[in-house]
PDB file of C-alpha atoms in Angstrom:
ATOM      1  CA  UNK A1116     -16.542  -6.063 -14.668  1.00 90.00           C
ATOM      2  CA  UNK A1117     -18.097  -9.032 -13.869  1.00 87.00           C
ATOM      3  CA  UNK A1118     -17.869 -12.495 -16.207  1.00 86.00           C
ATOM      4  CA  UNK A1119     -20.364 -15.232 -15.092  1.00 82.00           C
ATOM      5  CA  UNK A1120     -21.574 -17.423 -17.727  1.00 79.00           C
ATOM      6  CA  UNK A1121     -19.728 -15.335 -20.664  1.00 84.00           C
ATOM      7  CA  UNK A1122     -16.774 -14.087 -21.931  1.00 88.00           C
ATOM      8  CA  UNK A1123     -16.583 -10.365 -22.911  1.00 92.00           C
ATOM      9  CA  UNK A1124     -13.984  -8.649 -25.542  1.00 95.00           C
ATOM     10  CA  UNK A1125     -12.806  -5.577 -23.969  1.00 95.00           C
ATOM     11  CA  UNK A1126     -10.969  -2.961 -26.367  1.00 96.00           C
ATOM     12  CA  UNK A1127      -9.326   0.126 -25.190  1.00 95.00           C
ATOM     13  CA  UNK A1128     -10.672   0.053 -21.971  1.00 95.00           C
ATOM     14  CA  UNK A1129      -9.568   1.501 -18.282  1.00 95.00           C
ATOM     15  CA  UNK A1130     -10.843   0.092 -15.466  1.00 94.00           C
ATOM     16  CA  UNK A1131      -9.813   1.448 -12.428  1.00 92.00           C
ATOM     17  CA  UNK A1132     -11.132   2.672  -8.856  1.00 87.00           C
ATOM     18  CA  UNK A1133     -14.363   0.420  -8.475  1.00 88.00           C
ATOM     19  CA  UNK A1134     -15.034  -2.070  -5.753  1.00 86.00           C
ATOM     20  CA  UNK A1135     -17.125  -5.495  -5.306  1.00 84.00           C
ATOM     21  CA  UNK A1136     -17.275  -7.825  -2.828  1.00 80.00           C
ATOM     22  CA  UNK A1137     -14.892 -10.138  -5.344  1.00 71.00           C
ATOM     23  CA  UNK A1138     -12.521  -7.569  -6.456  1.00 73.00           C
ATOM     24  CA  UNK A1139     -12.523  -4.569  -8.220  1.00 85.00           C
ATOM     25  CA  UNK A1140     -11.459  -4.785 -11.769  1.00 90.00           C
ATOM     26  CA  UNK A1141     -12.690  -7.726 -13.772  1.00 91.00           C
ATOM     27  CA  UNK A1142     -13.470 -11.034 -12.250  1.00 88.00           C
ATOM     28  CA  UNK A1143     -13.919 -14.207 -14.414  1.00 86.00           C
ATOM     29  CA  UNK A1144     -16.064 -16.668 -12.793  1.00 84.00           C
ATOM     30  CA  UNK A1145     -15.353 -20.376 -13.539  1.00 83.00           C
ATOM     31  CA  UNK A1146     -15.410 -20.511 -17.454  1.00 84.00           C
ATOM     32  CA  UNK A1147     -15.144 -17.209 -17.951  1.00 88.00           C
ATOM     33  CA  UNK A1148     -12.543 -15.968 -20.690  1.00 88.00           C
ATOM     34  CA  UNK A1149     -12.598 -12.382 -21.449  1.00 92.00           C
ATOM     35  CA  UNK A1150     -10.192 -10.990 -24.027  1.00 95.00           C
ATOM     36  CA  UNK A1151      -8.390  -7.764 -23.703  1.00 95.00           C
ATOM     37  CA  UNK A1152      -6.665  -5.393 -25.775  1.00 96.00           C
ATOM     38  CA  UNK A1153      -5.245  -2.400 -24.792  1.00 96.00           C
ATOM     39  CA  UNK A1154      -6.735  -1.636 -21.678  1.00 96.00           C
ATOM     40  CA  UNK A1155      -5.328  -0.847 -18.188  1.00 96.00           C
ATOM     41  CA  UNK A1156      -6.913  -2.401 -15.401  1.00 96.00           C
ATOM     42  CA  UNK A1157      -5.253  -0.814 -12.220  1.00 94.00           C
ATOM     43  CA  UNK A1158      -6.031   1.507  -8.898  1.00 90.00           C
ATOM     44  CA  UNK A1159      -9.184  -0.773  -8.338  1.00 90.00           C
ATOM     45  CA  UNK A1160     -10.182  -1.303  -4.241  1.00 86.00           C
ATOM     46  CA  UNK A1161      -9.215  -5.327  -3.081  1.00 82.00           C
ATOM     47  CA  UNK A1162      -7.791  -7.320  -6.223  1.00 84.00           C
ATOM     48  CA  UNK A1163      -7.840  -5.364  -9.882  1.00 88.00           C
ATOM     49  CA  UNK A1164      -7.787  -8.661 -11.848  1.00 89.00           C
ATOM     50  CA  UNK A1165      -9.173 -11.945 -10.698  1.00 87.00           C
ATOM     51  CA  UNK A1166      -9.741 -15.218 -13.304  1.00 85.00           C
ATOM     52  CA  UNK A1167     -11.206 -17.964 -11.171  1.00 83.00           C
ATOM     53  CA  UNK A1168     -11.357 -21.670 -12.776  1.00 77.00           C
ATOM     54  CA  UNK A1169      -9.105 -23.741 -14.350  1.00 80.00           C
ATOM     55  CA  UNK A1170     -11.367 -23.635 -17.086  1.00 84.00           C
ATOM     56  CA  UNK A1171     -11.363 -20.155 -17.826  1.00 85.00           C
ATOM     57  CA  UNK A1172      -9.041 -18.951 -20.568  1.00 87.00           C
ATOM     58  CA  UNK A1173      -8.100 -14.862 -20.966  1.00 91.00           C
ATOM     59  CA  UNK A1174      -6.603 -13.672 -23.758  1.00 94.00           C
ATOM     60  CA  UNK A1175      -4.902 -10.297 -23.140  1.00 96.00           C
ATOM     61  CA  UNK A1176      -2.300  -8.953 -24.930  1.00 96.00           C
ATOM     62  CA  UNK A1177      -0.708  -5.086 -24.732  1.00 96.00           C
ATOM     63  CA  UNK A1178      -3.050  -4.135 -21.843  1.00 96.00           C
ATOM     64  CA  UNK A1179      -1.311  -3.089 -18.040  1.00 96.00           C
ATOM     65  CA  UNK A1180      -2.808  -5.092 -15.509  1.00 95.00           C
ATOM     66  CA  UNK A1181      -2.421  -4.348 -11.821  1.00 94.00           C
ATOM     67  CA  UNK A1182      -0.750  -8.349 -10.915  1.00 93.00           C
ATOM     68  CA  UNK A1183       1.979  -9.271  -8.782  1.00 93.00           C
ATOM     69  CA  UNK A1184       3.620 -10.308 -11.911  1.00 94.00           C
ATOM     70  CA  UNK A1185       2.606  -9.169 -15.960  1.00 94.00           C
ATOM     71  CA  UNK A1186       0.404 -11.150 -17.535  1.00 94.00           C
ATOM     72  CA  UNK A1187       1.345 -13.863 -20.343  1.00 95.00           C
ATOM     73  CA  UNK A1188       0.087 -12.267 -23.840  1.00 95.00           C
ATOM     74  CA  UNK A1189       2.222 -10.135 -25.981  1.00 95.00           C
ATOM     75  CA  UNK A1190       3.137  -6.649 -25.022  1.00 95.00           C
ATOM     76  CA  UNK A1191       1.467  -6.645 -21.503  1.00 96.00           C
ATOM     77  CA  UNK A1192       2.897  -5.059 -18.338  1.00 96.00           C
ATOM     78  CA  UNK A1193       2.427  -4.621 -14.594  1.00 95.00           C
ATOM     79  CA  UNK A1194       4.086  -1.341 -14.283  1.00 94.00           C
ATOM     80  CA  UNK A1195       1.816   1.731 -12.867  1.00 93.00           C
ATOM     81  CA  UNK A1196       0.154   3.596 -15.307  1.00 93.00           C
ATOM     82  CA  UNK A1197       1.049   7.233 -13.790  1.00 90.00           C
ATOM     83  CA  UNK A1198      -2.637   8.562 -14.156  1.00 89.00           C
ATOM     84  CA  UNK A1199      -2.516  12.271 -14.039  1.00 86.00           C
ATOM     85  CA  UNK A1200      -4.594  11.713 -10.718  1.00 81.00           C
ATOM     86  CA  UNK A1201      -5.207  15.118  -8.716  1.00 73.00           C
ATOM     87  CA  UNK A1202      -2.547  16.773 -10.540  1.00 73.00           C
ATOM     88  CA  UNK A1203       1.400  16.981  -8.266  1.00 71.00           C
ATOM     89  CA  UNK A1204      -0.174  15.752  -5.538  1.00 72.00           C
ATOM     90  CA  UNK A1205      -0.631  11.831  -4.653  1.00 72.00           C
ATOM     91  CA  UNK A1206      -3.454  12.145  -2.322  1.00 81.00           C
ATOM     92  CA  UNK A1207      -5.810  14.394  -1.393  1.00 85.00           C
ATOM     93  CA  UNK A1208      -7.424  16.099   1.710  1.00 88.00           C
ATOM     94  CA  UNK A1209     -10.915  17.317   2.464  1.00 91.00           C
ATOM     95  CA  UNK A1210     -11.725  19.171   5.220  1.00 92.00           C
ATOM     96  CA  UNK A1211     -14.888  21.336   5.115  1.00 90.00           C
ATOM     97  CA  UNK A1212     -14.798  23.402   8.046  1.00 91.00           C
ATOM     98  CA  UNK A1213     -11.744  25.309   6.162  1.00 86.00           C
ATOM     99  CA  UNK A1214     -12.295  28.031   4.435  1.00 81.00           C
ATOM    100  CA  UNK A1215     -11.539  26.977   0.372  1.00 76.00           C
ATOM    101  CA  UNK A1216     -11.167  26.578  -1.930  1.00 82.00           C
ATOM    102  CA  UNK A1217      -7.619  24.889  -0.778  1.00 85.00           C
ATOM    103  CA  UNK A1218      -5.445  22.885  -3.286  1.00 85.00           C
ATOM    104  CA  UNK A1219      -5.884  19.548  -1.931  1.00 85.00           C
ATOM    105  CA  UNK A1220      -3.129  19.210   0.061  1.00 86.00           C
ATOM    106  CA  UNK A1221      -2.367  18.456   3.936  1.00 89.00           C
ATOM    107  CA  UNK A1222      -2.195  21.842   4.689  1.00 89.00           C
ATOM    108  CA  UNK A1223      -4.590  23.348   2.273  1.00 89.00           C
ATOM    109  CA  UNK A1224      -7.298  20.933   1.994  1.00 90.00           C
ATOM    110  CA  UNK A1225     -10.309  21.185  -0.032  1.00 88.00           C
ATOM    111  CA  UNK A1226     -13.173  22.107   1.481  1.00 88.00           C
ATOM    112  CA  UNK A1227     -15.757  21.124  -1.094  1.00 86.00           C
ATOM    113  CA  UNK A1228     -15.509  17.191  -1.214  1.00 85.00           C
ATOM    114  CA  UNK A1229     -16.470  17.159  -5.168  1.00 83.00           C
ATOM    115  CA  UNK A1230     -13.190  19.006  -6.029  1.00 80.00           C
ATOM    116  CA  UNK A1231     -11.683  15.420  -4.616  1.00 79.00           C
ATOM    117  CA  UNK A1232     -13.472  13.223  -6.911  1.00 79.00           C
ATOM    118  CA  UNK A1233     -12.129  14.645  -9.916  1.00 77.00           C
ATOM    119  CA  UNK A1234      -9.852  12.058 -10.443  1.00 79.00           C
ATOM    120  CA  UNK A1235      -7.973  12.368 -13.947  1.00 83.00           C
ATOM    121  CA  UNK A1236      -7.141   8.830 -15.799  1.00 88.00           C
ATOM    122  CA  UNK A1237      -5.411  10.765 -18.197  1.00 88.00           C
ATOM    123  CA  UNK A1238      -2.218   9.108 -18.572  1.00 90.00           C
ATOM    124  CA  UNK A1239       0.776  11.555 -17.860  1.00 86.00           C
ATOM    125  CA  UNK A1240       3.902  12.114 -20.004  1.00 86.00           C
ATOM    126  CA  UNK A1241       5.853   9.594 -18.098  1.00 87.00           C
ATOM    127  CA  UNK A1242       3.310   6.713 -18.119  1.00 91.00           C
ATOM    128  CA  UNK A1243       4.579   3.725 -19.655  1.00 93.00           C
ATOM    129  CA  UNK A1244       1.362   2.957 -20.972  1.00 92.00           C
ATOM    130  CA  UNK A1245       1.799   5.862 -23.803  1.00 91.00           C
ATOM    131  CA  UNK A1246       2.810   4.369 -27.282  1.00 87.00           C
ATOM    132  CA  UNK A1247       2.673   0.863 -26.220  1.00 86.00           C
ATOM    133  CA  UNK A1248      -0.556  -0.471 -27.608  1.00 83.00           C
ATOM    134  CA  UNK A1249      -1.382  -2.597 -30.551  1.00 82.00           C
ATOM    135  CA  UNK A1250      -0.194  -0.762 -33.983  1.00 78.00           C
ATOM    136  CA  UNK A1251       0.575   2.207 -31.343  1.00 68.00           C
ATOM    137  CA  UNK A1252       3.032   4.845 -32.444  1.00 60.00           C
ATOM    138  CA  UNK A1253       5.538   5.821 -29.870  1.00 53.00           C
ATOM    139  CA  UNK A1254       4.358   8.497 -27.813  1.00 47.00           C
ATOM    140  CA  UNK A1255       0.411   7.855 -29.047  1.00 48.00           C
ATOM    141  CA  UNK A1256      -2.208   6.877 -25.966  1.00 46.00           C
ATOM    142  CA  UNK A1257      -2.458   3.160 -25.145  1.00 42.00           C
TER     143      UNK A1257
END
């Protein structure tokens, strides 16, 4: 997400495995002040969140941002959001001269490269994203 000359409100939002020459995630250009509420901005390529300007003013508050350390706003954390990803498995493998379908694995890797872009940003049981949103119920999705 890209903020020039404006300042978007973002609401229950994910952002996450996108790339730009400035950074992945959202980056606020000089001025920019983008609001956030309950998203999770993580797992983008180069920098996930990126304000630039001392003018620029974000208000976020119970969203997980991907930062060295969380960001000022109530209930906001820098803790991994535990996507389901690919399942058990961290990474995955492709390898299309194998015969398939293979599980994704090192030593059974797919051998149709779509089955490795079905990325899941479902959040799994243990993510401590879950119940930690704005008027959020324990256990309810962030």
């Amino acid at each position: 997400v890209y903020c020039g000359d404006c300042s978007p409100t973002l609401t229950n939002c994910t952002i996450s495995g996108n790339s730009a020459d400035g950074g992945g995630g959202v980056y606020g250009h000089d001025g920019c002040s983008p609001v956030l509420t309950n998203c999770i901005v993580w797992g983008n390529a180069g920098v996930s969140w990126t304000i630039a300007g001392e003018d620029s003013q974000p208000a976020v508050s119970f969203s997980c941002l991907e930062t060295e350390e969380a960001w000022p706003g109530e209930g906001n954390i820098n803790t991994d959001p535990l996507f389901c990803g690919w399942g058990n498995i961290g990474e995955v493998w492709v390898d299309p001269s194998k015969p398939g379908p293979g599980d994704g694995s090192q030593g059974s890797p797919f051998s149709d490269p779509r089955r490795a872009t079905s990325f899941s940003l479902a959040l799994s049981s243990g993510s401590p994203c879950l119940g930690t949103g704005a008027g959020a119920e324990p256990g309810a999705h962030h």
